[in-house]
Coordinates of C-alpha atoms and ligand atoms in Angstrom, one line a residue:
M1 CA 121.3 132.9 36.4
K2 CA 119.3 132.8 33.4
V3 CA 117.1 130.2 31.3
Y4 CA 117.0 129.7 27.6
I5 CA 114.2 128.3 26.2
I6 CA 115.5 126.9 22.8
G7 CA 113.6 125.7 19.9
T8 CA 116.5 123.9 17.9
G9 CA 114.4 123.2 14.8
P10 CA 113.0 119.9 13.0
G11 CA 115.9 117.7 12.6
D12 CA 118.4 119.0 10.2
P13 CA 121.1 120.5 12.5
E14 CA 121.5 123.2 10.3
L15 CA 117.9 124.4 10.8
I16 CA 118.9 125.8 14.1
T17 CA 118.7 130.1 14.3
L18 CA 122.3 131.8 14.2
K19 CA 121.1 133.0 17.6
A20 CA 120.4 129.7 19.4
A21 CA 123.7 128.4 18.5
R22 CA 125.6 131.3 20.0
I23 CA 123.9 131.1 22.8
I24 CA 124.6 127.3 23.1
G25 CA 128.0 127.4 23.0
L26 CA 128.0 129.9 25.9
C27 CA 125.6 128.4 28.5
D28 CA 126.8 126.0 31.4
V29 CA 124.1 123.4 30.9
L30 CA 122.4 122.1 28.1
V31 CA 118.8 120.1 29.1
Y32 CA 117.8 118.6 25.8
D33 CA 114.5 117.0 25.2
D34 CA 113.9 113.6 22.5
L35 CA 115.1 114.5 19.0
I36 CA 117.7 116.8 19.4
P37 CA 120.2 116.2 17.0
H38 CA 124.0 115.0 18.4
A39 CA 125.4 117.6 15.8
I40 CA 123.0 120.5 18.1
L41 CA 124.6 119.2 21.3
A42 CA 128.0 119.6 20.1
L43 CA 127.7 123.4 19.7
G44 CA 127.5 123.1 23.4
R45 CA 131.2 124.0 25.4
E46 CA 133.1 121.1 26.1
D47 CA 132.7 121.4 30.0
A48 CA 129.1 122.1 29.5
F49 CA 127.2 119.5 31.2
R50 CA 124.5 117.9 28.9
I51 CA 121.5 116.2 30.9
Y52 CA 118.8 114.6 29.2
A53 CA 115.2 115.3 29.7
G54 CA 113.1 113.4 27.1
K55 CA 111.0 110.6 27.2
R56 CA 112.2 108.0 25.0
G57 CA 114.7 105.0 24.5
G58 CA 113.3 103.2 27.6
K59 CA 115.7 105.8 30.2
P60 CA 114.5 106.5 33.1
H61 CA 112.8 110.3 32.6
K62 CA 111.7 113.3 34.3
N63 CA 108.1 114.4 34.6
Q64 CA 107.0 117.9 33.6
D65 CA 107.5 119.0 37.4
E66 CA 110.9 117.4 38.2
I67 CA 112.0 119.1 34.8
N68 CA 110.9 122.7 35.7
M69 CA 112.5 122.3 39.2
L70 CA 115.7 121.0 37.8
L71 CA 115.7 124.4 35.5
A72 CA 114.8 126.5 38.6
D73 CA 117.3 124.4 40.8
L74 CA 119.9 125.1 38.3
A75 CA 119.5 128.8 37.9
K76 CA 119.4 129.6 41.2
K77 CA 123.2 127.9 41.3
G78 CA 124.1 130.4 39.0
Y79 CA 124.3 128.2 36.1
S80 CA 123.4 129.7 32.4
I81 CA 120.8 127.2 31.1
A82 CA 120.2 126.2 27.5
R83 CA 116.6 124.1 27.7
L84 CA 116.6 122.8 24.4
K85 CA 113.5 121.7 22.6
G86 CA 112.5 120.2 19.2
G87 CA 111.0 122.5 17.0
D88 CA 109.8 125.8 18.4
P89 CA 109.4 125.7 21.9
F90 CA 105.9 127.0 22.0
V91 CA 104.1 125.0 19.6
F92 CA 103.1 121.8 21.4
G93 CA 106.7 121.9 23.3
R94 CA 105.5 122.4 26.7
G95 CA 107.8 125.7 26.6
G96 CA 105.2 127.7 28.0
E97 CA 104.9 125.8 31.1
E98 CA 108.3 125.9 31.7
A99 CA 108.7 129.9 30.9
L100 CA 105.6 130.4 33.6
F101 CA 107.3 128.3 36.1
L102 CA 109.9 130.6 35.9
S103 CA 108.4 133.7 35.8
E104 CA 106.3 132.5 39.3
N105 CA 109.9 131.8 40.7
N106 CA 111.2 134.8 39.4
I107 CA 113.9 133.3 37.3
D108 CA 115.0 135.2 34.4
F109 CA 114.1 133.6 31.3
E110 CA 114.6 134.1 27.1
I111 CA 112.8 132.4 24.7
I112 CA 114.5 131.7 21.5
P113 CA 111.9 130.1 18.4
G114 CA 112.9 127.3 16.3
I115 CA 111.6 126.3 12.9
T116 CA 108.4 123.6 13.8
S117 CA 107.8 120.5 12.3
A118 CA 104.4 121.6 11.8
I119 CA 105.5 124.4 8.8
A120 CA 109.1 122.3 7.8
A121 CA 107.3 118.6 7.5
P122 CA 104.6 119.4 4.5
M123 CA 107.7 121.8 3.0
Y124 CA 110.6 119.0 2.8
A125 CA 107.6 117.1 1.1
G126 CA 107.2 119.5 -1.4
I127 CA 103.7 121.2 0.4
P128 CA 103.0 124.5 0.9
P129 CA 101.3 124.9 4.1
T130 CA 99.1 127.4 2.6
H131 CA 98.5 128.1 -1.4
R132 CA 96.5 130.9 -3.1
S133 CA 93.4 129.8 -4.2
I134 CA 94.2 126.7 -2.5
S135 CA 94.4 127.0 1.2
S136 CA 94.0 130.1 3.0
S137 CA 94.1 128.8 6.5
L138 CA 96.4 126.4 8.7
H139 CA 95.4 124.8 11.6
I140 CA 97.9 123.0 13.7
V141 CA 96.3 120.2 15.6
T142 CA 98.0 117.9 18.3
A143 CA 96.5 115.0 18.3
H144 CA 98.5 113.4 20.9
E145 CA 95.4 112.6 22.9
D146 CA 93.2 109.8 21.8
P147 CA 90.8 111.5 19.3
L148 CA 87.9 109.6 20.8
K149 CA 88.2 111.0 24.3
T150 CA 85.1 112.5 25.4
D151 CA 87.0 115.3 27.5
S152 CA 89.0 116.2 24.0
F153 CA 89.9 120.0 23.4
L154 CA 89.5 119.2 19.8
D155 CA 85.8 119.8 18.0
W156 CA 86.6 117.2 15.0
S157 CA 83.0 118.5 13.7
L158 CA 85.1 122.0 13.0
L159 CA 88.1 120.3 12.0
A160 CA 86.0 118.4 9.4
K161 CA 84.4 121.3 8.0
D162 CA 88.1 123.1 7.7
K163 CA 88.3 124.2 4.1
G164 CA 92.4 125.0 4.9
T165 CA 95.3 123.0 6.0
L166 CA 95.4 120.7 8.7
V167 CA 98.4 119.5 10.2
F168 CA 98.8 116.7 13.2
L169 CA 101.3 116.5 15.5
M170 CA 101.1 113.0 16.9
G171 CA 102.6 109.7 17.2
A172 CA 102.1 107.0 14.1
S173 CA 99.6 104.9 15.9
R174 CA 97.2 107.6 15.7
I175 CA 97.1 108.0 12.2
A176 CA 94.2 105.9 11.6
S177 CA 92.0 107.3 14.0
I178 CA 92.1 111.1 13.0
A179 CA 91.5 109.8 10.2
D180 CA 88.2 108.3 11.0
S181 CA 87.4 110.9 13.6
L182 CA 87.6 113.3 10.4
I183 CA 85.4 111.0 8.3
K184 CA 82.9 110.6 11.1
N185 CA 82.2 114.1 10.9
G186 CA 81.9 114.7 7.2
M187 CA 85.0 115.1 6.0
D188 CA 85.5 114.1 2.0
V189 CA 87.0 110.5 2.1
T190 CA 89.1 111.3 -0.9
T191 CA 90.4 114.4 0.6
P192 CA 94.4 114.3 -0.1
C193 CA 96.5 113.5 3.1
A194 CA 100.4 112.9 3.5
L195 CA 102.3 111.3 6.1
V196 CA 105.8 112.8 6.6
Q197 CA 108.3 110.9 9.0
D198 CA 111.4 112.4 10.4
A199 CA 111.1 115.5 8.2
T200 CA 114.3 117.5 7.3
G201 CA 116.5 114.5 8.8
S202 CA 118.5 112.3 6.9
R203 CA 116.0 109.5 7.0
Q204 CA 113.2 111.5 6.0
R205 CA 110.4 109.5 4.1
H206 CA 107.1 110.6 3.2
I207 CA 104.1 109.0 1.5
I208 CA 100.5 110.6 -0.3
S209 CA 97.2 108.9 0.2
I210 CA 93.6 109.8 0.7
L211 CA 91.5 110.2 3.9
K212 CA 89.9 106.7 3.8
D213 CA 93.5 104.7 3.0
V214 CA 96.0 106.9 4.9
G215 CA 95.7 104.2 7.9
Q216 CA 96.2 101.5 5.9
A217 CA 99.1 103.3 3.5
G218 CA 100.9 104.5 7.0
I219 CA 101.1 100.7 8.1
A220 CA 101.8 99.6 4.5
H221 CA 104.9 101.6 4.3
G222 CA 106.0 101.4 7.9
I223 CA 105.6 104.8 8.7
T224 CA 107.0 105.3 12.3
S225 CA 107.0 108.5 14.6
P226 CA 107.9 111.0 14.9
C227 CA 105.6 112.2 12.2
V228 CA 103.5 114.5 10.8
M229 CA 99.7 114.3 9.0
I230 CA 99.1 117.0 6.5
V231 CA 95.2 117.0 5.3
G232 CA 94.2 118.9 2.6
H233 CA 94.5 119.7 -1.0
V234 CA 97.8 121.4 -0.8
V235 CA 98.9 118.0 -0.6
N236 CA 98.6 117.1 -4.4
L237 CA 101.1 120.3 -4.9
S238 CA 103.8 117.4 -3.6
K239 CA 103.5 115.5 -7.0
T240 CA 105.5 118.7 -8.9
L241 CA 107.1 120.2 -5.6
Y242 CA 109.1 117.6 -4.1
K243 CA 112.3 117.0 -5.7
E244 CA 114.3 113.9 -4.3
R245 CA 117.9 115.0 -3.4
Q246 CA 120.3 112.5 -4.2
L247 CA 122.7 112.7 -1.2
P248 CA 125.7 110.7 -1.1
L249 CA 125.9 109.8 2.6
K250 CA 121.9 109.0 2.5
G251 CA 121.0 106.2 5.0
K252 CA 124.3 106.3 6.8
N253 CA 124.7 106.6 10.5
I254 CA 127.8 108.0 11.1
L255 CA 129.8 108.3 14.8
V256 CA 131.7 111.8 14.8
T257 CA 134.8 111.2 17.3
R258 CA 136.4 114.6 16.8
P259 CA 137.1 117.1 19.9
Q260 CA 134.0 119.0 20.8
T261 CA 135.2 122.2 19.2
L262 CA 135.9 120.9 15.7
A263 CA 132.8 118.4 15.9
W264 CA 130.5 120.7 14.3
S265 CA 131.9 121.6 11.3
T266 CA 132.2 118.0 10.9
S267 CA 129.0 117.0 11.4
R268 CA 127.7 119.9 9.6
L269 CA 129.3 118.3 6.3
F270 CA 128.1 115.0 6.9
S271 CA 124.2 116.1 7.6
S272 CA 124.2 117.9 4.7
L273 CA 125.5 115.2 2.6
G274 CA 122.4 112.9 4.4
A275 CA 123.8 111.3 6.7
N276 CA 122.3 110.9 10.4
V277 CA 125.0 112.3 12.5
F278 CA 126.1 110.9 15.6
V279 CA 129.0 113.0 18.0
Y280 CA 130.8 111.4 20.9
P281 CA 134.1 113.2 21.3
L282 CA 136.8 111.2 22.2
I283 CA 139.4 113.7 22.9
D284 CA 139.5 117.2 24.6
I285 CA 141.6 119.5 23.7
V286 CA 143.6 121.5 26.7
E287 CA 145.3 123.9 26.7
I288 CA 149.0 124.6 28.1
A289 CA 150.5 127.3 29.5
F290 CA 153.2 128.2 27.7
D291 CA 155.5 131.7 27.0
I292 CA 155.3 133.2 24.0
P293 CA 158.8 132.8 22.2
D294 CA 160.9 135.3 20.8
M295 CA 159.2 135.8 17.5
S296 CA 162.3 137.8 15.7
A297 CA 164.4 134.5 16.2
Y298 CA 162.5 132.8 13.8
D299 CA 162.6 132.5 10.4
M300 CA 159.4 129.9 9.5
F301 CA 156.5 128.8 11.5
I302 CA 154.7 125.3 11.1
F303 CA 151.3 124.3 11.8
T304 CA 150.5 121.0 12.3
S305 CA 146.6 121.5 13.3
Q306 CA 144.1 123.7 13.5
N307 CA 144.2 123.6 17.4
A308 CA 147.6 124.9 17.4
V309 CA 146.5 127.9 15.3
R310 CA 143.9 128.3 17.7
V311 CA 145.8 128.1 20.4
F312 CA 148.9 129.6 19.5
L313 CA 147.6 132.6 17.7
E314 CA 144.9 133.4 20.9
K315 CA 147.7 133.5 23.1
I316 CA 149.8 136.0 20.9
Y317 CA 147.0 138.6 20.2
S318 CA 145.6 138.3 24.0
C319 CA 149.1 139.8 24.6
D320 CA 148.4 142.5 22.5
I321 CA 150.6 141.4 19.6
D322 CA 149.0 141.4 16.1
A323 CA 149.4 139.6 13.0
R324 CA 152.8 141.9 12.1
T325 CA 154.7 139.8 14.5
F326 CA 154.7 137.5 11.4
S327 CA 155.9 139.5 8.7
G328 CA 158.9 138.3 6.6
K329 CA 158.5 134.8 8.0
E330 CA 157.4 132.1 6.4
L331 CA 154.0 130.0 7.5
W332 CA 153.5 126.5 6.6
A333 CA 150.0 124.6 7.2
I334 CA 149.8 121.1 7.4
G335 CA 146.4 120.8 4.8
P336 CA 143.3 122.8 3.8
K337 CA 141.8 123.5 7.4
T338 CA 145.0 124.3 9.1
R339 CA 145.1 126.9 6.1
D340 CA 142.1 128.2 6.6
A341 CA 142.6 128.8 10.3
L342 CA 145.0 131.0 9.7
K343 CA 143.3 133.0 7.2
R344 CA 140.4 133.5 9.8
Y345 CA 143.4 135.2 11.8
G346 CA 144.6 137.3 9.0
L347 CA 147.2 135.4 7.8
L348 CA 148.1 133.6 4.5
A349 CA 150.1 130.1 4.8
D350 CA 152.9 130.3 2.3
G351 CA 153.1 126.7 1.9
M352 CA 151.1 123.5 2.4
A353 CA 151.9 119.9 2.4
G354 CA 151.0 117.9 -0.6
V355 CA 150.0 115.0 1.3
F356 CA 148.5 116.5 4.3
S357 CA 150.5 114.7 7.1
A358 CA 154.2 115.7 8.7
E359 CA 155.8 113.3 6.0
G360 CA 154.1 115.7 3.2
I361 CA 155.7 118.6 4.6
V362 CA 159.1 117.2 5.2
E363 CA 158.7 116.0 1.4
Q364 CA 157.8 119.8 0.3
L365 CA 160.9 121.3 2.4
K366 CA 163.3 118.8 1.1
K367 CA 163.3 121.1 -2.4
R368 CA 164.8 123.6 0.1
D369 CA 168.1 124.4 2.1
L370 CA 167.0 124.3 5.3
K371 CA 170.7 125.4 6.9
K372 CA 170.5 127.8 9.5
M373 CA 166.7 128.2 9.0
N374 CA 165.3 128.7 12.5
I375 CA 162.0 127.1 12.7
C376 CA 159.0 127.1 15.3
I377 CA 156.4 124.5 15.8
P378 CA 153.8 124.9 17.9
R379 CA 151.7 121.6 18.5
A380 CA 150.4 119.0 21.0
K381 CA 152.4 117.8 23.4
G382 CA 153.7 114.3 23.1
A383 CA 153.2 114.6 18.8
R384 CA 155.2 112.2 16.8
P385 CA 158.9 113.0 16.9
Y386 CA 159.3 112.6 13.2
L387 CA 158.5 116.0 11.8
V388 CA 161.4 117.8 14.1
D389 CA 163.7 115.0 13.6
S390 CA 163.4 115.2 10.1
L391 CA 163.9 118.8 10.0
K392 CA 166.7 118.8 12.1
K393 CA 168.6 116.4 9.6
M394 CA 168.0 118.8 6.7
G395 CA 170.1 121.4 8.9
A396 CA 167.2 123.4 10.6
N397 CA 167.3 124.5 14.2
V398 CA 163.8 123.5 15.0
D399 CA 161.9 124.6 18.2
E400 CA 159.0 122.7 19.4
L401 CA 156.6 124.4 21.4
S402 CA 153.9 122.3 23.3
V403 CA 150.9 124.4 23.3
Y404 CA 148.3 121.7 24.0
E405 CA 147.5 118.2 25.2
T406 CA 145.2 115.9 24.7
R407 CA 143.0 114.1 27.3
L408 CA 140.2 111.8 27.8
P409 CA 136.7 114.0 27.6
P410 CA 136.0 114.1 31.3
H411 CA 132.2 112.7 30.3
A412 CA 133.1 109.7 28.3
D413 CA 132.3 106.8 29.7
K414 CA 131.8 103.3 28.9
G415 CA 127.7 102.8 29.2
G416 CA 127.6 105.9 26.9
F417 CA 130.0 105.1 24.6
A418 CA 128.9 101.7 24.0
D419 CA 125.2 103.0 23.4
V420 CA 126.0 105.4 20.4
L421 CA 128.2 102.6 18.7
S422 CA 125.0 100.5 19.2
K423 CA 123.6 103.3 16.6
V424 CA 125.8 103.7 14.3
D425 CA 126.8 102.0 11.2
T426 CA 130.1 104.1 10.4
V427 CA 132.7 105.3 12.8
I428 CA 135.2 108.2 12.0
F429 CA 138.5 108.5 13.9
T430 CA 140.4 111.8 13.4
S431 CA 143.6 111.1 15.0
P432 CA 145.6 108.3 17.1
S433 CA 144.6 109.6 20.5
G434 CA 141.2 109.2 19.4
V435 CA 141.4 105.7 19.0
K436 CA 143.8 104.8 22.0
N437 CA 140.9 106.6 23.9
A438 CA 138.3 104.5 22.2
F439 CA 140.1 101.1 23.6
K440 CA 141.0 103.4 27.2
I441 CA 137.0 103.6 27.7
L442 CA 135.8 100.3 26.3
G443 CA 138.7 97.7 26.5
D444 CA 138.8 94.9 24.3
D445 CA 135.1 95.2 25.0
I446 CA 135.4 97.4 21.4
K447 CA 135.9 94.7 18.8
P448 CA 132.6 93.0 19.0
L449 CA 131.0 96.5 19.2
V450 CA 132.6 97.5 16.1
D451 CA 132.8 94.4 14.4
K452 CA 130.9 94.7 11.0
K453 CA 131.0 98.6 11.1
T454 CA 132.8 100.7 8.5
L455 CA 135.5 101.9 10.1
V456 CA 137.3 105.1 8.6
A457 CA 140.6 106.5 9.4
I458 CA 141.3 110.0 8.4
G459 CA 145.1 109.1 7.3
P460 CA 147.8 106.6 7.4
V461 CA 148.7 107.6 11.0
T462 CA 145.9 107.0 12.8
G463 CA 144.9 104.3 10.7
T464 CA 148.2 102.6 11.9
C465 CA 147.3 103.5 15.3
M466 CA 144.3 101.2 14.6
E467 CA 146.2 98.1 13.3
D468 CA 148.5 98.2 16.2
L469 CA 145.6 97.6 18.5
G470 CA 144.0 94.6 16.5
I471 CA 141.9 96.9 14.0
T472 CA 142.6 95.4 10.7
S473 CA 139.5 96.3 8.3
Y474 CA 139.1 99.7 8.2
I475 CA 139.2 102.3 5.3
Q476 CA 141.3 105.2 5.0
A477 CA 140.6 108.4 3.6
N478 CA 142.9 109.4 0.3
T479 CA 142.8 112.8 1.0
Y480 CA 143.6 113.4 5.0
T481 CA 140.5 116.2 5.8
D482 CA 136.8 115.8 6.1
S483 CA 136.0 116.0 2.6
G484 CA 138.7 113.1 1.8
I485 CA 136.4 111.0 4.3
V486 CA 133.5 111.5 2.4
D487 CA 134.7 110.6 -0.5
S488 CA 136.0 107.6 1.3
L489 CA 132.5 106.8 2.3
K490 CA 130.7 107.8 -1.2
G491 CA 129.2 104.6 -2.6
Y492 CA 131.3 102.4 0.3
K493 CA 128.3 99.7 1.5
N494 CA 128.7 98.4 4.8
Ligands
LIG501 N1 107.5 121.4 19.4 C1 107.8 120.6 18.3 C2 106.8 119.7 18.2 C3 106.5 118.8 19.8 S1 105.4 117.7 19.7 C4 107.8 121.1 17.0 O1 107.3 122.5 16.8 O2 108.4 120.7 15.8 C5 106.5 116.3 19.0 C6 105.7 115.6 17.4 O3 106.0 117.0 16.8 C7 105.9 114.6 17.2 O4 105.3 113.4 17.8 C8 105.8 114.7 15.9 O5 104.4 114.6 15.4 C9 106.2 116.2 15.0 N2 107.7 116.3 15.1 C10 108.8 116.8 15.9 N3 109.7 116.5 14.8 C11 109.3 116.0 13.9 C12 110.0 115.3 12.7 N4 111.2 115.8 12.7 N5 109.3 115.1 11.8 C13 108.1 114.7 11.7 N6 107.4 114.8 12.9 C14 108.0 115.7 13.9

């Protein structure tokens, strides 16, 4: 089929292009490098294969030939492949080599550019790579290689004379030797330099120095990879142009365990507030075959999740029935996300629970006379009986329609889940089935793994489930939404 060689941007997941995001959502397989944010992998289909092809973290890694072969094999088997690379795929990303290999093997491919760290890193430190009257050229240099190597492609004497901006992409261990090579070749030792680490991501930091001191400064401030070094007078603009953003979730490493389809919006919200987000879905949503009920028989529909809205309305619309089928009927949503989901299908909710739970809906409807009302509740199989029982007690005729069920995601495994847990300090649980599945995957081993971490339950039902399984120390959002979770985490110290 086709290989899409995609640049996913420098770190902040929102810096991906719309085109890349769309294509990732369509592909069968994602083959990804180091530094690809989890939130971007979460853009892929739930059932897409995810293959790590990076070189970090002590995992066994593939060399470039193996990666080329892997891409070709997958394409020949008929899969569509998203080959995900940090920054831009053709800026020191070896995307060109992969494209050449695919071309030689007559495999269809397409390149989708990304924002390179060579531009984004200076920019996020308040340094314009070029600036009128200060620098009219930009030189992007890879300094992964040892600058003292005799067969280097780099001409240090030319670089040292450059009047524009030099941006080095390299490992943090190279900082001092780059500075040395420039000084030895005659560059002024007071030339301003900046080091930007983890640019655009939640852990971004930068320091400003001058050429003769930058090596020491990097060590003193503990600058680690990935980092970019910028050399040139544009660096002086950082003082004025860099604005530290006060982000409420800065420094937190948060694990989102929602189903893949919902994980992107949640992780985008958390990362826009400064968190470093990991995604490990603990539930999959699986649609159940159901017949569309006789819509005219109902006076009211109650939706208790975004999934219920999506599955029910997709089915209705796929049968060439449109929103008019709800004309004259009352629509209720459990909370703002469900209300917004209805809106996306052209339907405005008439009512919403005050507290976003089944209890909240019952509380609101208590004020009403429900006798002889016919109510349909499309929802998850095996959901709590509370809502249906309570409405029946209030005199309503209630039909529950199971439109989806939740299951353990097929890719979830003990090693993978334990690994991601070891990287985070905060874990968000958004449903009782997510909590149960966490225990299913890890058994009682989960307890030491989550000890000392901040565990967050989106609401009381999830919280009670955690308690039932022996987790008593957790915080619970006051409003049962993503923003409610953010509020509960603001200012909360681990
Ligand atoms: N294709 C990538 C570069 C790959 S080479 C791009 O266009 O950005 C890898 C190097 O890029 C790293 O060693 C580091 O120097 C730089 N880099 C990538 N992401 C970075 C980030 N978020 N912050 C700082 N440097 C980064």
